[in-house]
Coordinates of C-alpha atoms in Angstrom, one line a residue:
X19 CA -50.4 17.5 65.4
X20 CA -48.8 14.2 66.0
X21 CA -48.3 11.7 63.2
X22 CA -49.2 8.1 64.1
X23 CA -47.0 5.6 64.8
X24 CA -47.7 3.3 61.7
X25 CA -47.2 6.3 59.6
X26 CA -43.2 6.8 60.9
X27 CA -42.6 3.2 60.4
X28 CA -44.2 3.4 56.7
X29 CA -42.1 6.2 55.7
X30 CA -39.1 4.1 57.5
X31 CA -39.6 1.0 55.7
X32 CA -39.8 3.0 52.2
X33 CA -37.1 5.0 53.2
X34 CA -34.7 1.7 53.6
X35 CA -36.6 0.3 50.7
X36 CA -35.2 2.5 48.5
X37 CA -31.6 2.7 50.2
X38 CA -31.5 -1.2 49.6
X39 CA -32.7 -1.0 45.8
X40 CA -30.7 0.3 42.7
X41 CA -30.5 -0.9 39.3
X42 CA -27.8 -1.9 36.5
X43 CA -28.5 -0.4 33.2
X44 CA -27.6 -2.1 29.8
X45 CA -23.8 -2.4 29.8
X46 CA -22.8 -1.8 32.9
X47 CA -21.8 -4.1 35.7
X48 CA -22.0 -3.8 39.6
X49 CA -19.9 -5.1 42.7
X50 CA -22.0 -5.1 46.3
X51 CA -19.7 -3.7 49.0
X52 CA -20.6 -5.3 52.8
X53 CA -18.9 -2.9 55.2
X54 CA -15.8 -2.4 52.5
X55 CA -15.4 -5.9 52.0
X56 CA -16.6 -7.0 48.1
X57 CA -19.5 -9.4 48.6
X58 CA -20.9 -9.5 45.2
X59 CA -19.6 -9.1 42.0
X60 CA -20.2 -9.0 38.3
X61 CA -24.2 -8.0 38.6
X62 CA -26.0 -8.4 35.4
X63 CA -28.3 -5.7 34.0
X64 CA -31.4 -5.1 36.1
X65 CA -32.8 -4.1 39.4
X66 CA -31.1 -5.2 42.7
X67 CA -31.1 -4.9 46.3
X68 CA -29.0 -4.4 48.8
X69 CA -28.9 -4.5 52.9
X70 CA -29.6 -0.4 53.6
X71 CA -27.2 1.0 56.1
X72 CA -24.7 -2.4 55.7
X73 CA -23.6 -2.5 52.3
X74 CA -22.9 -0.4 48.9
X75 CA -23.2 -0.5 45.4
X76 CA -20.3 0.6 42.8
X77 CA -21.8 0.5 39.3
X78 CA -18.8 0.5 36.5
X79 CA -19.2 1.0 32.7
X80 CA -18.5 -1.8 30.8
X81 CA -18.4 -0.7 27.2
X82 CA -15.7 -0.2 24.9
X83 CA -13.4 2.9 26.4
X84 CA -10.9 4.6 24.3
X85 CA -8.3 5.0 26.2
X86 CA -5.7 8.1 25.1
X87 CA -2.1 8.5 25.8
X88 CA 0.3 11.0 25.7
X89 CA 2.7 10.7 22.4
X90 CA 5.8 8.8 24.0
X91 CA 9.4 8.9 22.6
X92 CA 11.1 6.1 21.7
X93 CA 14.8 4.4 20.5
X94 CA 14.8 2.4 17.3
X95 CA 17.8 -0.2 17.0
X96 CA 19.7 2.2 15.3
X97 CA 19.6 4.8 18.8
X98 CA 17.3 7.3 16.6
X99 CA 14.3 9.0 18.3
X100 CA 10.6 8.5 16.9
X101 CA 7.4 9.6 18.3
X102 CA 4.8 7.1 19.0
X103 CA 1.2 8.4 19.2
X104 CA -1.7 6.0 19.8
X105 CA -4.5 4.7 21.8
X106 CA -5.9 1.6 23.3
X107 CA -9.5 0.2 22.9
X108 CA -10.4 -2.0 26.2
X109 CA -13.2 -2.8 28.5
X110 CA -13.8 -3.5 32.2
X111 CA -13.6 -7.5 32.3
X112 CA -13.5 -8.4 36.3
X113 CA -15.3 -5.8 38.6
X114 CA -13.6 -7.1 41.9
X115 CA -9.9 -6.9 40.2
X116 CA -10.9 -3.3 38.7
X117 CA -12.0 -2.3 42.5
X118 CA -8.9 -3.5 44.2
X119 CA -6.3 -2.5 42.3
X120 CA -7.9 1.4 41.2
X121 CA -10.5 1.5 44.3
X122 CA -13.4 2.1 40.9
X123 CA -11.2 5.3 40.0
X124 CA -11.8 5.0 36.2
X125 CA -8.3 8.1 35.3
X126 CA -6.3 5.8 38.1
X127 CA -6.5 3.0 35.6
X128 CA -5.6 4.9 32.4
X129 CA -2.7 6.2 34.5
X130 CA -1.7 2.5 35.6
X131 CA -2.7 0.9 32.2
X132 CA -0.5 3.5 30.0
X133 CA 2.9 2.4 31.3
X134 CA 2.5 -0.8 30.7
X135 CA 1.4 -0.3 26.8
X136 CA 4.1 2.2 26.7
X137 CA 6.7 -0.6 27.4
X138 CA 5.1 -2.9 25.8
X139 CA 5.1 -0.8 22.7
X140 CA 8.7 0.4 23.7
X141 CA 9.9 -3.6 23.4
X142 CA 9.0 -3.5 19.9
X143 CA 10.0 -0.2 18.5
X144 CA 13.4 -1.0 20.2
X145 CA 13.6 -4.5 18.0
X146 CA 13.2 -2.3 15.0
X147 CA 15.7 0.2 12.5
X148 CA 13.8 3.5 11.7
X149 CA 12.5 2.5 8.4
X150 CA 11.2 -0.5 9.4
X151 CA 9.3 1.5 12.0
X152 CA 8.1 4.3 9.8
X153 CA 7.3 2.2 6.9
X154 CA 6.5 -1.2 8.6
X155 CA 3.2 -2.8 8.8
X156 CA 1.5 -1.3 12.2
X157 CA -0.5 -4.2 12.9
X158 CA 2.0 -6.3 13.4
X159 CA 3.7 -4.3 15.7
X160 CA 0.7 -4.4 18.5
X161 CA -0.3 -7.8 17.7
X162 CA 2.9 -9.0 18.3
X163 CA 2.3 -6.9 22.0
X164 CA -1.2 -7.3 22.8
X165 CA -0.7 -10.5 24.7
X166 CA 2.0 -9.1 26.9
X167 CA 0.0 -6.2 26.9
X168 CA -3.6 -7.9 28.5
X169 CA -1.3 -9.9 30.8
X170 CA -0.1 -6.8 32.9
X171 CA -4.1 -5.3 32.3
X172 CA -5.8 -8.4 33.4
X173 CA -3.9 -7.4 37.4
X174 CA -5.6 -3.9 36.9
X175 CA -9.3 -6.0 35.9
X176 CA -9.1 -5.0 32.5
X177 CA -9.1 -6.8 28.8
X178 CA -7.3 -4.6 26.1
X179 CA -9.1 -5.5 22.6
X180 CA -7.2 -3.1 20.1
X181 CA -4.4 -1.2 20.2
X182 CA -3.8 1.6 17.3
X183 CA -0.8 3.8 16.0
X184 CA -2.6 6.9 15.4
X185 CA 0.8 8.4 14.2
X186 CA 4.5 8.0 13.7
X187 CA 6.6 10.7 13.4
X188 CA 10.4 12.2 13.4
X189 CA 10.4 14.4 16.4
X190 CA 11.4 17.8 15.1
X191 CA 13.8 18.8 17.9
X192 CA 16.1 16.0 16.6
X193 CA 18.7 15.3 13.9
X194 CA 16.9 12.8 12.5
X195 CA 15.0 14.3 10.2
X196 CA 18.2 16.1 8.7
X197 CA 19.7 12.8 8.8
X198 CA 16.3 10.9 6.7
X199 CA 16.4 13.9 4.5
X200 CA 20.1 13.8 3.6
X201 CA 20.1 9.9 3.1
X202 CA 16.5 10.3 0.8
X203 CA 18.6 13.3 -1.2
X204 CA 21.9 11.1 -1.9
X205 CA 19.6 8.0 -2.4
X206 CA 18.0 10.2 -4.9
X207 CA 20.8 11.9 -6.3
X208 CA 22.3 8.1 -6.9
X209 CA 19.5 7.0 -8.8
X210 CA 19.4 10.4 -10.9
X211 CA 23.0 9.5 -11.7
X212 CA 22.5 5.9 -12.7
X213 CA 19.8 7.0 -15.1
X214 CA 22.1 9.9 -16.2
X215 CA 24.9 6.9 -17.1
X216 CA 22.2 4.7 -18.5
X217 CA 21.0 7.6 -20.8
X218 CA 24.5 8.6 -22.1
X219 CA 25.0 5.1 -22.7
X220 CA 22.0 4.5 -24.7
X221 CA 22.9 7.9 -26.6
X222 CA 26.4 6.8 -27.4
X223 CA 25.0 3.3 -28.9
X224 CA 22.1 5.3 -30.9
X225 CA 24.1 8.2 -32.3
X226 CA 27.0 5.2 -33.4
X227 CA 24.3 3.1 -35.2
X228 CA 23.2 6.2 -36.7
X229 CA 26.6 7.3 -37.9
X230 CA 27.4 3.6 -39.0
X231 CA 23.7 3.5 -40.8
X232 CA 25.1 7.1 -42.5
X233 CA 28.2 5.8 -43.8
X234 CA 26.4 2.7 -45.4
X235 CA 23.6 4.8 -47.0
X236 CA 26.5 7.2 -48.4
X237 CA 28.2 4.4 -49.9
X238 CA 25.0 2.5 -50.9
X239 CA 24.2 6.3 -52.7
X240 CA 27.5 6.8 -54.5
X241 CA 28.0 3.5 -55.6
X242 CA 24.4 3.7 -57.4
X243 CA 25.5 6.9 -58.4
X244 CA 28.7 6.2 -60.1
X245 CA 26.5 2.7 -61.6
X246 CA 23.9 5.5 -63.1
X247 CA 26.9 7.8 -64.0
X248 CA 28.3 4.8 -66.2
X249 CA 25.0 3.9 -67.4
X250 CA 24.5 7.7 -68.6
X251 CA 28.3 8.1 -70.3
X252 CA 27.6 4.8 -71.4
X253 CA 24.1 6.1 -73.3
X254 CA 25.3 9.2 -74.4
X255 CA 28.5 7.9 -75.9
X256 CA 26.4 5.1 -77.4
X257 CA 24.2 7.9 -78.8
X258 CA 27.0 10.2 -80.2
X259 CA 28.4 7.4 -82.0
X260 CA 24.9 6.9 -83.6
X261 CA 24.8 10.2 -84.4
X262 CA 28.3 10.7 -86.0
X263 CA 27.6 7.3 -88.3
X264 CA 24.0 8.9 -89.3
X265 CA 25.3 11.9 -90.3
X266 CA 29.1 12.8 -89.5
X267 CA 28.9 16.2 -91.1
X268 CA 26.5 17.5 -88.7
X269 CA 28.3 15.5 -85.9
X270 CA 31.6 17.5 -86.3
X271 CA 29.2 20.6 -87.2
X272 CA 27.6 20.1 -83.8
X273 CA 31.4 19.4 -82.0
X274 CA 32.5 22.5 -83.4
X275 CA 29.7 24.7 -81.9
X276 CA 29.9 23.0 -78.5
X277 CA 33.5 24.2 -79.0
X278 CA 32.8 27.8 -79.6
X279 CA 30.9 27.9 -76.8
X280 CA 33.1 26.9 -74.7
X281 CA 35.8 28.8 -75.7
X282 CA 33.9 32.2 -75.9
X283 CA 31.9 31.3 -72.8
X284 CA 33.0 33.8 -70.8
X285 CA 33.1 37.1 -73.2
X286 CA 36.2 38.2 -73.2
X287 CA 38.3 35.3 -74.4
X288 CA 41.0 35.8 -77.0
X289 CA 42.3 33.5 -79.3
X290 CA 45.2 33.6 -81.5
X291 CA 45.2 31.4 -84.5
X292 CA 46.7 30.9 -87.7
X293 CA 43.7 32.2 -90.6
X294 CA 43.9 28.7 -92.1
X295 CA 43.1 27.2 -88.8
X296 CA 40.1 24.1 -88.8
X297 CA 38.8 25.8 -85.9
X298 CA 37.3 28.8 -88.1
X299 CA 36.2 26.8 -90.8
X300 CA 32.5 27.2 -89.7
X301 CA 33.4 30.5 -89.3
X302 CA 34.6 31.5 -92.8
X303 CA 31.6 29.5 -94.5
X304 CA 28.2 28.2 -93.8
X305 CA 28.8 24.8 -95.2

């Protein structure tokens, strides 16, 4: 069974009909290739044709691409090592650029794009001593960058928009973690010190003001003691005298019996006296 001739070229003409259509989805672009050589460039989203047979299409992605890198070593100004990882947000800006210098291969660029952040990036960790590098505001060192960085991107046909420090780090195969340590232990120990100094000092001053405080109470307390002292002797002598003028009979009785107390206080006292003594007149008689 032979198939009529209108038929074949039917099928032909849909056949290059559909070699000479394709289409550009939402972000994406598109560069038309005559015979290798870049006729068109940049294509919008949409449907688009093509000469069948003559030219090609190359469809890129032109949405936001992270772009990772392998942690890279660096020198600060001091000559220590840090570790530098991060990662670069950028797009696809010019379609012919992107073709000719990576031929659309998307891992040739990363592997163009990294050295030139990693210099970039190098440029600025080199201007830099370790702490201000470790401690130091991160944005500013990539904005300070990003210009130089675009400018060697924009030969590759690419436009980075952000550039991040996902860490910073002491490599651990190096002294200079020992050597952070050590200097964060003797800055430490120094400032324990000073406190140490400042403390002792403040003790000193508070256990002299309490001494000097102890002295003047002490002397404030026995002068009002010797004043009440003088006041009492003062009293009771005032009283005895009244009570010798009241009654002076019962004031030398009185006298006399605080004196045998006294004397026979402890119980086995002796005394020798003459029998006519005044001593043992209270004795001999009760008047």
């Amino acid at each position: 069974m032979k198939f009529p001739a209108w038929m074949a070229a039917v099928v032909a003409a849909l056949v290059l009909l559909m070699g000479s259509m394709f289409v550009v989805s939402e972000g994406q672009t598109a560069i038309v290739l005559n015979l290798g050589r870049v006729a068109r460039v940049n294509l919008q989203p949409g449907l688009h044709f093509k000469w069948p047979l003559m030219e090609s299409a190359r469809v890129f992605d032109r949405r936001l691409q992270v772009l990772p890198a392998e942690p890279e070593r660096y020198l600060t100004s001091e000559r220590k090592d840090v570790s530098v990882d991060f990662f670069a947000i950028g797009q696809i800006e010019d379609a012919r650029a992107f073709y000719r210098a990576t031929g659309g291969d998307e891992s040739a660029a990363v592997a163009r794009l990294a050295p030139i952040i990693k210099d970039a990036l190098r440029n600025e960790i080199n201007a830099r001593t370790l702490q201000q590098a470790v401690s130091g505001d991160r944005t500013t060192i990539v904005k300070s960058q990003l210009g130089v960085i675009n400018r060697g991107a924009a030969t590759l046909g690419i436009r980075i928009l952000d550039l991040r420090i996902k860490q910073l780090d002491l490599p651990t195969d190096s002294r200079v973690i020992d050597d952070v340590y050590n200097r964060m232990r003797a800055q430490r120990q120094q400032v324990a010190s000073r406190l140490r100094a400042e403390g002792e000092e403040q003790a000193n001053e508070i256990r002299a003001g309490a001494d000097r405080d102890q002295q003047v109470i002490i002397a404030e307390a026995e002068r009002d003691a010797q004043k009440l002292r003088g006041e009492g002797d003062a009293e009771a002598a005032r009283i005895y005298a009244e009570a010798a003028n009241r009654d002076p009979g019962f004031y030398a009785f009185q006298r006399s019996l605080e004196a045998y107390r006294k004397a026979f206080s402890g119980g086995d006292s002796v005394i020798v006296l003459e029998r006519n003594d005044p001593f043992l007149q209270y004795m001999r008689s009760d008047r």
